């Protein structure tokens, strides 16, 4: 069955172009002109992935992400015409999985979409009871849930996959490009900042004190690792 992609942008020409290209690539595509309309379409269509412009009338992309997080979990790739790093980072901090800056190539957008969907399909087919543990952390690949002690951590798809990668090899140092490759299927140089934002978001959800992490440790000048033997909170 074809995967459903929701394209949200206030520019009709862009929606038409992206829909035509992705349809040709074998996807089923639905569209919305603003965040408010996108919420309605998402409820009706249950998309597998959302391509979302950030700057829109009525309900911005930022507000859409906040609202959608309460009712859906499809991965989101944000589009932004802004070049400021803060705009890209804010989209990621709100829960988006990746971003592209306009103008972008359709080939790159399609590659990003396929990488995210391939990753989700792979994880959906993971063996039951594939549980990874470290200290008070327990990550269940089959149910895609994470527990910190007795508390469930609400992670985005990218945060979950990032934590699963680190948990699978405690103590091993992963470079930012390695982690980016694990998440996207391709390591795009210049997008390493994406990993830093995901790590910061992840720490706020699993660390007792995000400023002094005991699970996800920074290896300065290289990347990140999971502490080999984190001490459980007493």
XYZ file of C-alpha atoms in Angstrom:
234
model
C 0.000 0.000 0.000
C 1.262 3.477 -0.865
C 2.407 5.662 1.992
C 0.352 8.813 2.556
C 2.217 12.116 2.661
C 0.570 15.312 3.905
C 2.064 18.433 2.309
C 1.283 21.668 4.184
C 2.237 24.996 2.619
C 0.419 28.254 1.908
C 1.964 28.441 -1.595
C -0.338 26.619 -4.007
C 2.400 26.331 -6.639
C 4.683 24.514 -4.188
C 1.915 22.164 -3.048
C 1.120 21.336 -6.656
C 4.754 20.754 -7.574
C 5.515 18.560 -4.570
C 2.295 16.570 -4.966
C 2.960 15.903 -8.659
C 6.532 14.777 -8.016
C 5.784 12.572 -5.019
C 2.768 11.016 -6.760
C 5.066 10.093 -9.623
C 7.405 8.520 -7.046
C 4.589 6.240 -5.862
C 3.269 8.104 -2.823
C -0.315 9.033 -2.063
C -0.322 12.784 -1.426
C -2.856 15.001 0.350
C -2.399 18.725 0.899
C -3.393 21.619 3.156
C -2.920 25.371 2.798
C -2.367 26.220 6.464
C -1.926 24.652 9.878
C -5.607 24.729 10.780
C -6.599 22.930 7.593
C -3.700 20.525 8.102
C -5.047 19.423 11.500
C -8.382 18.556 9.893
C -6.748 16.675 7.003
C -4.403 14.812 9.372
C -7.363 13.599 11.447
C -9.135 12.344 8.339
C -6.203 10.885 6.402
C -3.817 9.621 9.126
C -0.677 10.431 7.086
C 2.501 8.381 7.382
C 4.647 11.535 7.144
C 4.051 15.290 7.101
C 5.958 17.913 5.100
C 5.291 21.193 6.873
C 6.015 24.833 6.070
C 6.710 26.859 9.201
C 5.543 30.308 8.146
C 1.810 30.160 7.320
C -1.327 32.223 8.002
C -4.145 31.207 10.396
C -2.059 28.550 12.192
C 1.709 28.514 11.783
C 3.819 25.392 11.411
C 5.078 25.876 14.956
C 1.524 25.949 16.331
C 0.560 22.965 14.183
C 3.391 20.869 15.660
C 2.268 21.718 19.193
C -1.365 20.859 18.439
C -0.640 17.731 16.389
C 1.606 16.256 19.077
C -1.496 15.728 21.226
C -3.250 13.567 18.635
C -0.776 12.094 16.156
C 2.768 10.804 15.861
C 3.642 10.892 12.156
C 7.209 12.134 11.593
C 7.496 15.724 10.374
C 9.941 17.310 7.941
C 9.724 21.093 8.213
C 10.298 23.523 5.368
C 11.509 27.038 6.025
C 12.462 29.961 3.839
C 14.355 31.506 6.727
C 18.103 31.084 6.965
C 18.515 31.848 10.649
C 19.740 28.854 12.631
C 17.256 29.646 15.407
C 14.271 29.015 13.130
C 15.527 25.571 12.148
C 16.418 24.695 15.727
C 13.016 25.803 17.032
C 11.250 23.473 14.604
C 13.370 20.566 15.809
C 12.908 21.497 19.453
C 9.141 21.396 19.006
C 9.355 17.815 17.752
C 10.073 17.871 14.008
C 12.357 15.114 12.745
C 14.233 17.044 10.065
C 14.223 20.270 8.065
C 14.891 21.548 4.559
C 15.548 25.156 3.653
C 13.775 26.621 0.635
C 14.618 26.402 -2.178
C 15.258 22.653 -2.060
C 15.661 19.932 -4.650
C 12.869 17.428 -5.088
C 15.414 14.618 -5.169
C 16.719 15.569 -1.725
C 13.200 15.885 -0.312
C 12.299 12.453 -1.681
C 15.488 10.951 -0.259
C 14.695 12.370 3.175
C 11.139 11.044 3.024
C 12.250 7.551 2.017
C 14.924 7.483 4.729
C 12.425 8.368 7.477
C 9.819 5.884 6.235
C 12.415 3.150 5.798
C 13.564 3.681 9.371
C 10.010 3.490 10.713
C 9.246 0.339 8.697
C 12.400 -1.299 9.986
C 11.541 -0.506 13.588
C 7.941 -1.658 13.184
C 9.261 -5.033 12.124
C 11.617 -5.342 15.059
C 11.459 -8.581 17.049
C 8.992 -8.586 19.970
C 10.468 -8.106 23.435
C 13.549 -6.395 22.001
C 14.088 -4.375 25.179
C 17.237 -2.340 25.774
C 18.096 -1.267 29.316
C 20.551 1.013 31.066
C 20.160 2.137 34.655
C 16.536 3.228 35.066
C 15.986 3.357 31.292
C 14.035 0.685 29.429
C 13.420 1.005 25.682
C 11.043 -1.449 23.998
C 11.552 -1.550 20.246
C 8.398 -3.564 19.547
C 6.032 -1.117 21.257
C 8.291 1.906 20.661
C 7.996 2.943 24.284
C 10.572 4.268 26.720
C 10.304 4.122 30.492
C 12.428 6.096 32.941
C 11.827 4.180 36.140
C 8.020 4.017 36.367
C 7.472 7.069 34.152
C 6.853 6.908 30.391
C 8.962 9.256 28.270
C 7.111 10.766 25.312
C 9.762 10.731 22.560
C 9.510 11.767 18.933
C 10.401 9.108 16.317
C 13.871 10.602 15.865
C 14.507 10.841 19.604
C 13.445 7.213 20.031
C 15.725 5.977 17.240
C 18.611 8.069 18.508
C 18.260 6.621 22.009
C 17.928 3.086 20.608
C 21.175 3.534 18.684
C 23.039 4.715 21.780
C 21.504 2.018 23.999
C 22.495 -0.707 21.545
C 26.192 0.040 22.114
C 26.761 1.424 25.640
C 30.101 3.177 25.936
C 30.673 3.436 22.208
C 31.287 6.958 20.923
C 29.159 7.928 17.916
C 30.120 10.931 15.806
C 27.374 13.360 14.834
C 27.566 12.198 11.217
C 27.225 8.560 12.299
C 24.115 9.359 14.281
C 22.739 11.420 11.416
C 23.296 8.472 9.097
C 21.472 6.175 11.528
C 18.475 8.521 11.597
C 18.241 9.528 7.953
C 19.959 6.766 6.011
C 22.328 9.374 4.600
C 24.675 11.714 6.442
C 24.235 15.201 5.011
C 27.172 17.365 5.991
C 26.029 20.647 7.410
C 23.061 19.028 9.173
C 25.038 17.817 12.194
C 23.311 20.549 14.206
C 20.150 18.449 13.916
C 21.723 15.830 16.187
C 22.658 18.396 18.832
C 19.051 19.588 19.032
C 17.648 16.040 19.221
C 20.151 15.203 21.987
C 19.158 18.295 23.957
C 15.473 17.422 23.604
C 16.150 13.798 24.548
C 18.000 14.810 27.693
C 15.101 16.945 28.893
C 12.898 13.844 28.729
C 15.140 11.140 30.217
C 17.734 12.853 32.397
C 17.093 13.753 36.067
C 19.258 16.834 35.472
C 19.679 17.615 31.742
C 22.508 20.039 32.526
C 24.493 17.216 34.112
C 23.520 14.170 32.056
C 24.267 10.696 33.358
C 22.894 8.730 30.389
C 23.741 10.572 27.164
C 27.284 11.906 27.542
C 28.989 14.446 25.282
C 32.408 13.483 23.947
C 33.783 16.900 23.068
C 35.022 17.299 19.525
C 33.559 13.950 18.455
C 29.932 13.273 19.362
C 27.984 11.353 21.982
C 27.900 8.048 23.850
C 25.659 6.290 26.319
C 27.274 5.933 29.736
C 28.404 2.315 30.007
C 27.033 1.878 33.540
C 24.703 4.735 34.537
C 23.857 4.724 38.215
C 20.109 4.381 38.872
C 18.452 7.155 40.840
C 17.918 6.107 44.457
